[in-house]
Amino acid sequence: MSRSEVVATYLVESYLPLEQAAEVIAGEQSTGTFVAVARETPELRDRFAARVVGIEPAASSGADLPGAIRPAGARRRSGLVRIAFGLDNFGPSLPNLLAAVAGNLFELRQLAGIRLVDLSLPDAFADRYPGPQYGVTGTRRLLNRPDGVLLGTIVKPSIGLPAEELRILVRELAEAGIDFIKDDELMGNPPHSPLADRVRVVSEELDKVAARTGRRPMYAFNITDDLDRMAANHDLVHAAGGTCVMVCINLIGLAGLAWLRERCALPIHGHRAMTGVFTRAPQLGIDFVAWSKLARLAGADHLHTNGLSNKFYETDDEVLRSITAVREPLLGGYQTLPVLSSGQTPGLAPETYRRTGTTDLLVLAGGGIHGHPDGPAAGVTALRAAWQSTTSGRNLTETAQQVPALQRALETFGPTSTSGANGGGRG
Amino acid sequence: MSRSEVVATYLVESYLPLEQAAEVIAGEQSTGTFVAVARETPELRDRFAARVVGIEPAASSGADLPGAIRPAGARRRSGLVRIAFGLDNFGPSLPNLLAAVAGNLFELRQLAGIRLVDLSLPDAFADRYPGPQYGVTGTRRLLNRPDGVLLGTIVKPSIGLPAEELRILVRELAEAGIDFIKDDELMGNPPHSPLADRVRVVSEELDKVAARTGRRPMYAFNITDDLDRMAANHDLVHAAGGTCVMVCINLIGLAGLAWLRERCALPIHGHRAMTGVFTRAPQLGIDFVAWSKLARLAGADHLHTNGLSNKFYETDDEVLRSITAVREPLLGGYQTLPVLSSGQTPGLAPETYRRTGTTDLLVLAGGGIHGHPDGPAAGVTALRAAWQSTTSGRNLTETAQQVPALQRALETFGPTSTSGANGGGRG
């Protein structure tokens, strides 16, 4: 029987045979219950039961989750388990899909580890969800940057900057040639700095710079809020001529993102705050690869992946896997721009370019620009010089001899990496 | 200086001194960055910096999270850390609150364990969020059950039941005197069983039973879906005379729940599918105590807590803590009904009543009713008899001698507990 299916891949760890553990998941997440019940016919099970379609051995993630059933003498098994769910069980709806592939199963005692690592979705999801409205191409068009790595920054200090200080900062960054500026994820629409005030001063400054230089940086206003307020925030930004909005995807929910997408006129910059809850415990949760597919379906034009040598817990290999995942076509499209951030400095350009092999990146430096000893404008100059040098195949140290701002940046932040060297705090 | 504050309590584990680890969190989540930046004045820090207001030792959670910084020779510390955030940093907005108290911090390398365990919120949140519209009192009023434990069940099989079979099942359950029936969380608005069809047959049957008996059970239709569709689903249920809607809170997001609450005319039955991702790794995530406060603020009238001896990973002590948390007044109100489910059977009534000390509970038995050897109606009779016996101070075994359905239930499901005895699967 051919049917439209979702295939979910899990890391499963159990003291039961993996076949048995996999069947428990398939049962819990479709037709089963803990006892036989009236009306559960063989025909019903044939049509609606999830099917285990693959099991292969995997490396152990480490510690057991609490409550795991451990029969005496049983050994621990780890495997990648693929389970197919008929689309007819839930239809092409992200929230209802999640109930099946990422609902109660995390609480099962038969599992000592359970992590959703990937999802394969049928075309019906593409019919329901339009996905990124701008993506890489649309973002480049709005920025008038047809090629090259896109460079951006985050307003620092994260919160508390008065509107008139923000004005001066934005002017300085824009005049120095930055492509992109974003609010910090901590800065929404707080009493001390209403979004309307920020939109006003930022728009005024960007308009002035655009008139002088012909180039208008994109500013991602953080419109994250309760949903009706978020929609109003979007309208405010759009009416003022803004060209980007930012949301913290996990804090408004994937459904909230999809809802915004339906009424959004601007690129959506997708911040990943709180993703660590899903990803950091190796034996539990939802891997970035699976999560990013859902975020792209829901409409994220830009998606934070972290950057190399970031100040957070992820290794460079994990970051590269995330960047690759975001760049991989999904259902034939859903082109989303990876956003590299956290501890990013000019010295990281060569290694980042070497390992990603692409310029379709938005690289954000927060401290790496604002912490430049000669100020943010020098920070922008240094970052731009580093990337231009790198993508032209030149040597960074030699370029630095011609560009004093880059020289100072390399001296300040280190030539290749900040990882492990910084004392923590924001990127 | 007196200011309106949010106080978040974390379990923090680190190889750094706890004071230092706590300051890293406070910095990351408010004004700090990894280097000193221009415009970060002492005045700005005074006004906006989060403050560490308490550190006390705690038991270790176990394994380290990946990426934790571990200086040579350093020992591991565990503590409960309280951090105060000025409300002015984000305003009384759930999504923006989360950015501060549950954003990037989970990814910090300075932390070997990080879990948000509790939240204390200022009154401004009560002004913004009306919370449960019905709660315990309103639910009892709709059910015409001023006292006693409320008894319910979940439609089984979970998915795939044809509408006309659902009709017969609902009739049988309603005639047997059930208070509450809910869709399974896996059953939304799928192609094979459109919500409109379910609403039609269920409403017809409940109307008939109400006409005969004067008592109309509450049916919680699962309206979980993309948000505009969810709102339309709600309207469909309401227009048909339905008296409850169910949503999977994590799958529509807390912001989605608050959005629904603003346009909802019915009690909201809050399912907790996917909460295991937040709770099951002891060294990471968001504890149910903190999560449930946010869900109640956002408007959940009923909230799933699991039940004693449940088939999932939580211990009875953890479940009791969740029930207590949901029943505790929040900002002077936010009365939400705890929903006990998963592996619930008549034999659990005495222990559940002894340990919770309340009848303000909604106890759901899925397999424990549908798996009764004499059918679901006998399952309802047995569960009702067990709870009436228990709350009247009678002995369950003696009651069973007068009630054959209860006797059969105790023989089938065991006298006190199913925990560990069942082979897994749904509750």
Coordinates of C-alpha atoms in Angstrom, one line a residue, chain A residues 29-418:
Chain A
Q29 CA 2.3 7.5 19.2
S30 CA -0.5 5.9 17.2
T31 CA -3.0 3.3 18.0
G32 CA -1.8 1.5 21.1
T33 CA -2.8 1.6 24.7
F34 CA -1.4 -0.4 27.7
V35 CA -4.2 -2.9 27.5
A36 CA -6.3 -4.2 24.6
V37 CA -9.4 -2.0 24.3
A38 CA -12.8 -2.4 22.7
R39 CA -13.0 -1.4 19.0
E40 CA -9.3 -1.7 18.3
T41 CA -9.7 -3.9 15.3
P42 CA -6.9 -5.4 13.1
E43 CA -8.2 -3.2 10.2
L44 CA -7.9 -0.1 12.3
R45 CA -4.3 -1.0 13.3
D46 CA -3.4 -1.8 9.7
R47 CA -4.5 1.6 8.6
F48 CA -3.3 3.8 11.5
A49 CA -0.5 2.1 13.3
A50 CA 2.9 3.7 13.0
R51 CA 5.5 1.3 11.6
V52 CA 9.1 0.7 12.6
V53 CA 10.9 0.9 9.2
G54 CA 14.5 0.8 10.3
I55 CA 16.9 0.2 13.2
E56 CA 20.6 0.6 13.1
P57 CA 23.2 0.6 15.9
A58 CA 24.4 4.0 17.2
A59 CA 26.9 5.2 19.7
S60 CA 25.6 5.6 23.3
S61 CA 24.8 9.1 24.3
G62 CA 26.0 8.6 27.9
A63 CA 23.8 8.7 31.0
D64 CA 20.4 7.1 31.4
L65 CA 17.3 9.3 31.7
P66 CA 15.5 8.9 35.0
G67 CA 12.8 6.3 35.3
A68 CA 14.2 4.0 32.7
I69 CA 13.1 0.4 33.0
R70 CA 16.2 -1.8 33.6
P71 CA 15.5 -5.5 33.8
A72 CA 18.0 -7.4 35.9
G73 CA 21.0 -8.3 33.8
A74 CA 19.8 -6.4 30.7
R75 CA 22.4 -4.6 28.7
R76 CA 22.0 -1.1 27.3
R77 CA 21.4 -0.7 23.6
S78 CA 21.6 2.4 21.4
G79 CA 20.2 2.7 17.9
L80 CA 18.8 5.0 15.3
V81 CA 15.2 4.0 14.9
R82 CA 13.1 5.1 12.0
I83 CA 9.3 5.2 12.4
A84 CA 6.8 5.9 9.7
F85 CA 3.5 7.6 10.5
G86 CA 0.7 7.8 8.0
L87 CA 0.0 11.4 7.1
D88 CA -3.7 10.6 7.4
N89 CA -3.2 10.2 11.2
F90 CA -2.8 14.0 11.6
G91 CA -2.7 15.8 8.3
P92 CA -0.2 18.4 7.2
S93 CA -0.3 20.4 10.4
L94 CA 2.9 21.3 12.4
P95 CA 1.2 21.2 15.8
N96 CA -0.6 17.9 15.1
L97 CA 2.5 16.4 13.5
L98 CA 4.4 17.2 16.7
A99 CA 1.8 15.4 18.9
A100 CA 2.7 12.2 17.0
V101 CA 6.5 12.6 16.5
A102 CA 7.4 14.6 19.6
G103 CA 4.6 14.2 22.1
N104 CA 4.3 11.8 25.1
L105 CA 7.2 9.6 23.9
F106 CA 9.9 11.5 25.8
E107 CA 8.3 10.3 29.0
L108 CA 8.3 6.6 28.2
R109 CA 9.9 4.4 30.9
Q110 CA 11.0 1.9 28.3
L111 CA 13.5 4.4 27.1
A112 CA 16.8 5.4 28.7
G113 CA 17.4 7.9 26.0
I114 CA 15.1 9.4 23.3
R115 CA 15.9 12.1 20.9
L116 CA 14.2 13.1 17.7
V117 CA 17.1 13.6 15.3
D118 CA 15.5 14.1 11.9
L119 CA 12.2 14.2 10.1
S120 CA 11.3 13.4 6.5
L121 CA 8.0 15.1 5.5
P122 CA 5.7 14.5 2.5
D123 CA 4.8 17.2 0.0
A124 CA 1.5 17.9 1.6
F125 CA 3.4 20.1 4.1
A126 CA 4.7 22.2 1.2
D127 CA 1.2 22.8 0.1
R128 CA 0.1 24.0 3.5
Y129 CA 3.2 26.0 4.5
P130 CA 4.7 28.6 2.2
G131 CA 7.9 28.9 4.2
P132 CA 10.5 31.6 3.8
Q133 CA 9.1 34.6 1.9
Y134 CA 12.6 36.1 1.2
G135 CA 15.3 33.6 2.0
V136 CA 18.8 34.1 0.8
T137 CA 17.9 35.6 -2.5
G138 CA 15.3 38.0 -1.2
T139 CA 17.5 39.2 1.6
R140 CA 20.4 39.9 -0.8
R141 CA 18.0 41.8 -3.1
L142 CA 16.8 44.0 -0.2
L143 CA 20.4 44.6 0.8
N144 CA 21.6 45.2 -2.7
R145 CA 24.4 42.6 -2.0
P146 CA 24.2 40.0 -4.7
D147 CA 27.3 38.2 -3.5
G148 CA 29.7 37.9 -0.6
V149 CA 29.1 37.1 3.1
L150 CA 26.6 39.3 4.7
L151 CA 27.9 41.1 7.8
G152 CA 25.9 42.2 10.8
T153 CA 25.8 43.0 14.4
I154 CA 23.6 43.1 17.5
V155 CA 22.9 46.3 19.3
K156 CA 25.0 46.4 22.5
P157 CA 24.5 46.9 25.4
S158 CA 21.8 44.2 25.0
I159 CA 19.2 46.2 26.9
G160 CA 18.9 49.7 28.4
L161 CA 20.3 51.8 25.6
P162 CA 18.3 55.0 25.3
A163 CA 16.8 55.8 22.0
E164 CA 19.1 58.7 21.3
E165 CA 22.1 56.6 22.0
L166 CA 20.7 53.9 19.7
R167 CA 20.4 56.5 17.0
I168 CA 24.1 57.4 17.3
L169 CA 25.1 53.8 17.3
V170 CA 23.0 52.9 14.3
R171 CA 24.4 55.9 12.4
E172 CA 27.9 54.9 13.1
L173 CA 27.4 51.3 12.1
A174 CA 25.5 52.1 8.9
E175 CA 28.0 54.7 7.8
A176 CA 30.8 52.1 8.3
G177 CA 29.0 49.8 5.8
I178 CA 27.3 47.2 7.9
D179 CA 24.7 45.1 6.1
F180 CA 22.5 44.1 9.0
I181 CA 21.8 45.2 12.6
K182 CA 19.5 43.4 15.0
D183 CA 18.0 44.0 18.4
D184 CA 19.2 41.7 21.1
E185 CA 16.7 38.9 21.8
L186 CA 16.3 40.4 25.3
M187 CA 15.0 43.7 23.8
G188 CA 11.4 43.4 22.9
N189 CA 8.9 46.2 23.6
P190 CA 9.8 47.0 27.2
P191 CA 8.5 50.0 29.1
H192 CA 12.0 51.7 29.1
S193 CA 12.5 51.4 25.4
P194 CA 9.2 51.1 23.4
L195 CA 9.5 49.5 20.0
A196 CA 7.9 52.6 18.5
D197 CA 10.7 54.8 19.7
R198 CA 13.3 52.5 18.4
V199 CA 11.6 52.1 15.0
R200 CA 11.4 55.9 14.8
V201 CA 15.1 56.7 15.5
V202 CA 16.5 53.7 13.6
S203 CA 14.4 54.4 10.5
E204 CA 15.4 58.1 10.5
E205 CA 19.0 57.2 10.6
L206 CA 18.8 54.4 8.0
D207 CA 16.9 56.7 5.6
K208 CA 19.6 59.3 6.0
V209 CA 22.4 56.9 5.3
A210 CA 20.5 55.4 2.4
A211 CA 20.1 58.9 0.9
R212 CA 23.8 59.5 1.2
T213 CA 25.2 56.1 0.3
G214 CA 22.5 54.4 -1.8
R215 CA 22.7 51.5 0.6
R216 CA 20.2 50.8 3.5
P217 CA 21.3 48.3 6.0
M218 CA 18.6 45.8 7.2
Y219 CA 17.5 46.3 10.8
A220 CA 15.8 43.3 12.4
F221 CA 13.5 44.8 15.0
N222 CA 12.6 42.2 17.7
I223 CA 8.8 42.0 17.5
T224 CA 8.6 39.0 19.8
D225 CA 5.6 39.4 22.0
D226 CA 2.1 38.0 22.7
L227 CA 0.8 37.2 19.3
D228 CA -1.6 40.1 18.6
R229 CA 1.0 42.5 19.9
M230 CA 3.6 40.8 17.7
A231 CA 1.4 41.4 14.7
A232 CA 0.9 45.0 15.6
N233 CA 4.7 45.3 16.1
H234 CA 5.2 44.0 12.6
D235 CA 2.8 46.5 11.2
L236 CA 4.6 49.3 13.0
V237 CA 7.9 48.2 11.5
H238 CA 6.5 47.8 8.1
A239 CA 4.7 51.1 8.1
A240 CA 7.9 52.9 9.0
G241 CA 9.7 51.4 6.0
G242 CA 11.5 48.7 8.0
T243 CA 12.9 45.8 6.1
C244 CA 13.1 43.0 8.6
V245 CA 11.5 41.6 11.8
M246 CA 13.0 39.3 14.3
V247 CA 11.2 36.7 16.5
C248 CA 12.5 34.2 19.0
I249 CA 10.9 31.2 17.5
N250 CA 10.7 29.0 20.6
L251 CA 9.2 31.8 22.6
I252 CA 6.3 32.5 20.2
G253 CA 6.1 28.8 19.2
L254 CA 6.4 27.2 15.7
A255 CA 2.6 27.8 15.4
G256 CA 3.1 31.4 16.3
L257 CA 5.8 31.7 13.6
A258 CA 3.5 30.1 11.0
W259 CA 0.8 32.5 12.0
L260 CA 3.1 35.5 11.7
R261 CA 4.2 34.3 8.3
E262 CA 0.7 34.5 7.0
R263 CA 0.4 38.2 7.8
C264 CA 4.1 39.2 7.4
A265 CA 5.4 41.5 4.6
L266 CA 9.1 41.4 5.7
P267 CA 11.9 38.8 6.1
I268 CA 11.6 37.0 9.4
H269 CA 14.9 36.8 11.3
G270 CA 14.6 33.6 13.4
H271 CA 16.4 33.7 16.7
R272 CA 16.8 30.4 18.5
A273 CA 16.7 31.4 22.2
M274 CA 15.8 28.4 24.3
T275 CA 16.8 25.9 21.7
G276 CA 19.4 24.6 24.2
V277 CA 16.5 23.0 26.2
F278 CA 15.8 20.9 23.2
T279 CA 19.4 20.1 22.2
R280 CA 21.9 20.1 25.0
A281 CA 21.1 16.8 26.8
P282 CA 22.5 14.3 24.3
Q283 CA 20.0 11.6 25.4
L284 CA 16.9 13.7 25.2
G285 CA 15.1 16.2 23.1
I286 CA 15.0 17.4 19.5
D287 CA 18.1 17.8 17.4
F288 CA 18.7 21.1 15.6
V289 CA 18.4 19.3 12.3
A290 CA 14.8 18.3 12.9
W291 CA 13.9 21.5 14.6
S292 CA 15.3 23.7 11.8
K293 CA 13.2 21.9 9.3
L294 CA 10.1 22.8 11.2
A295 CA 11.2 26.4 11.7
R296 CA 11.8 26.7 7.9
L297 CA 8.5 25.3 7.1
A298 CA 6.9 27.8 9.5
G299 CA 8.5 30.6 7.6
A300 CA 12.0 31.6 9.0
D301 CA 14.0 33.5 6.4
H302 CA 17.0 33.6 8.6
L303 CA 17.9 31.0 11.2
H304 CA 20.5 31.2 13.9
T305 CA 23.0 28.3 13.9
N306 CA 25.7 29.7 16.1
G307 CA 29.2 30.2 14.6
L308 CA 32.5 28.5 14.8
S309 CA 34.4 28.9 18.1
N310 CA 31.3 30.2 19.7
K311 CA 31.1 30.9 23.4
F312 CA 28.3 28.4 23.9
Y313 CA 28.5 24.6 24.4
E314 CA 28.4 23.4 20.8
T315 CA 31.5 22.1 19.0
D316 CA 32.5 23.4 15.6
D317 CA 31.4 20.1 14.1
E318 CA 27.9 20.5 15.5
V319 CA 27.7 24.1 14.3
L320 CA 28.8 23.0 10.8
R321 CA 26.1 20.3 10.8
S322 CA 23.5 23.0 11.7
I323 CA 24.7 25.3 8.9
T324 CA 24.6 22.4 6.4
A325 CA 21.1 21.5 7.6
V326 CA 19.8 25.0 7.1
R327 CA 21.3 25.2 3.6
E328 CA 20.0 21.8 2.5
P329 CA 16.9 22.1 0.2
L330 CA 13.7 21.0 2.0
L331 CA 10.8 19.7 0.0
G332 CA 12.6 21.2 -3.0
G333 CA 12.9 24.7 -1.6
Y334 CA 12.6 26.6 1.7
Q335 CA 15.8 28.5 1.2
T336 CA 16.8 29.9 4.6
L337 CA 19.9 32.0 5.4
P338 CA 22.1 30.6 8.2
V339 CA 23.0 33.2 10.8
L340 CA 26.4 32.7 12.5
S341 CA 26.7 34.4 15.8
S342 CA 28.2 34.2 19.3
G343 CA 31.8 35.2 19.9
Q344 CA 32.3 35.9 16.2
T345 CA 35.4 38.0 15.4
P346 CA 37.3 38.9 12.2
G347 CA 39.9 36.3 12.9
L348 CA 37.4 33.5 12.4
A349 CA 36.7 34.4 8.7
P350 CA 39.3 32.1 7.1
E351 CA 38.3 29.0 9.1
T352 CA 34.6 29.7 8.7
Y353 CA 34.9 30.1 5.0
R354 CA 37.2 27.1 4.6
R355 CA 34.8 24.8 6.5
T356 CA 31.4 26.1 5.2
G357 CA 32.6 26.7 1.6
T358 CA 29.9 29.3 1.0
T359 CA 29.3 33.0 1.2
D360 CA 25.5 32.5 1.7
L361 CA 26.0 33.3 5.3
L362 CA 24.9 36.1 7.6
V363 CA 27.8 36.6 10.1
L364 CA 26.9 38.6 13.2
A365 CA 29.5 40.0 15.6
G366 CA 28.3 41.6 18.8
G367 CA 31.2 42.0 21.1
G368 CA 33.4 41.5 18.1
I369 CA 32.3 44.8 16.7
H370 CA 31.2 46.8 19.7
G371 CA 34.3 45.7 21.7
H372 CA 36.7 47.0 19.1
P373 CA 39.1 49.3 20.9
D374 CA 38.5 52.0 18.3
G375 CA 34.8 51.7 18.4
P376 CA 32.0 50.0 16.5
A377 CA 32.8 51.6 13.1
A378 CA 36.3 50.2 13.3
G379 CA 34.8 46.9 14.2
V380 CA 32.7 46.9 11.0
T381 CA 35.7 47.9 8.9
A382 CA 37.8 45.1 10.4
L383 CA 35.1 42.4 9.9
R384 CA 34.5 43.5 6.3
A385 CA 38.2 43.5 5.5
A386 CA 38.6 40.1 7.0
W387 CA 35.8 38.6 4.9
Q388 CA 36.8 40.3 1.7
S389 CA 40.4 39.2 2.2
T390 CA 39.3 35.6 2.9
T391 CA 36.9 35.2 0.0
S392 CA 39.5 36.8 -2.3
G393 CA 42.0 34.1 -1.3
R394 CA 44.3 36.6 0.5
N395 CA 46.1 36.1 3.7
L396 CA 44.5 37.7 6.7
T397 CA 47.8 38.7 8.4
E398 CA 49.0 40.4 5.2
T399 CA 45.6 42.2 4.8
A400 CA 45.9 43.4 8.4
Q401 CA 49.1 45.2 7.5
Q402 CA 47.1 47.4 5.2
V403 CA 44.0 47.7 7.4
P404 CA 44.8 49.1 10.8
A405 CA 41.3 48.4 12.1
L406 CA 41.7 44.7 11.3
Q407 CA 45.2 44.7 12.8
R408 CA 43.7 46.1 16.0
A409 CA 40.9 43.5 16.0
L410 CA 43.2 40.6 15.6
E411 CA 45.4 41.9 18.4
T412 CA 42.3 42.4 20.6
F413 CA 40.2 39.3 19.9
G414 CA 42.9 36.9 18.8
P415 CA 43.9 35.7 15.3
T416 CA 41.6 32.7 15.0
S417 CA 39.4 31.9 17.9
T418 CA 37.8 33.2 21.0

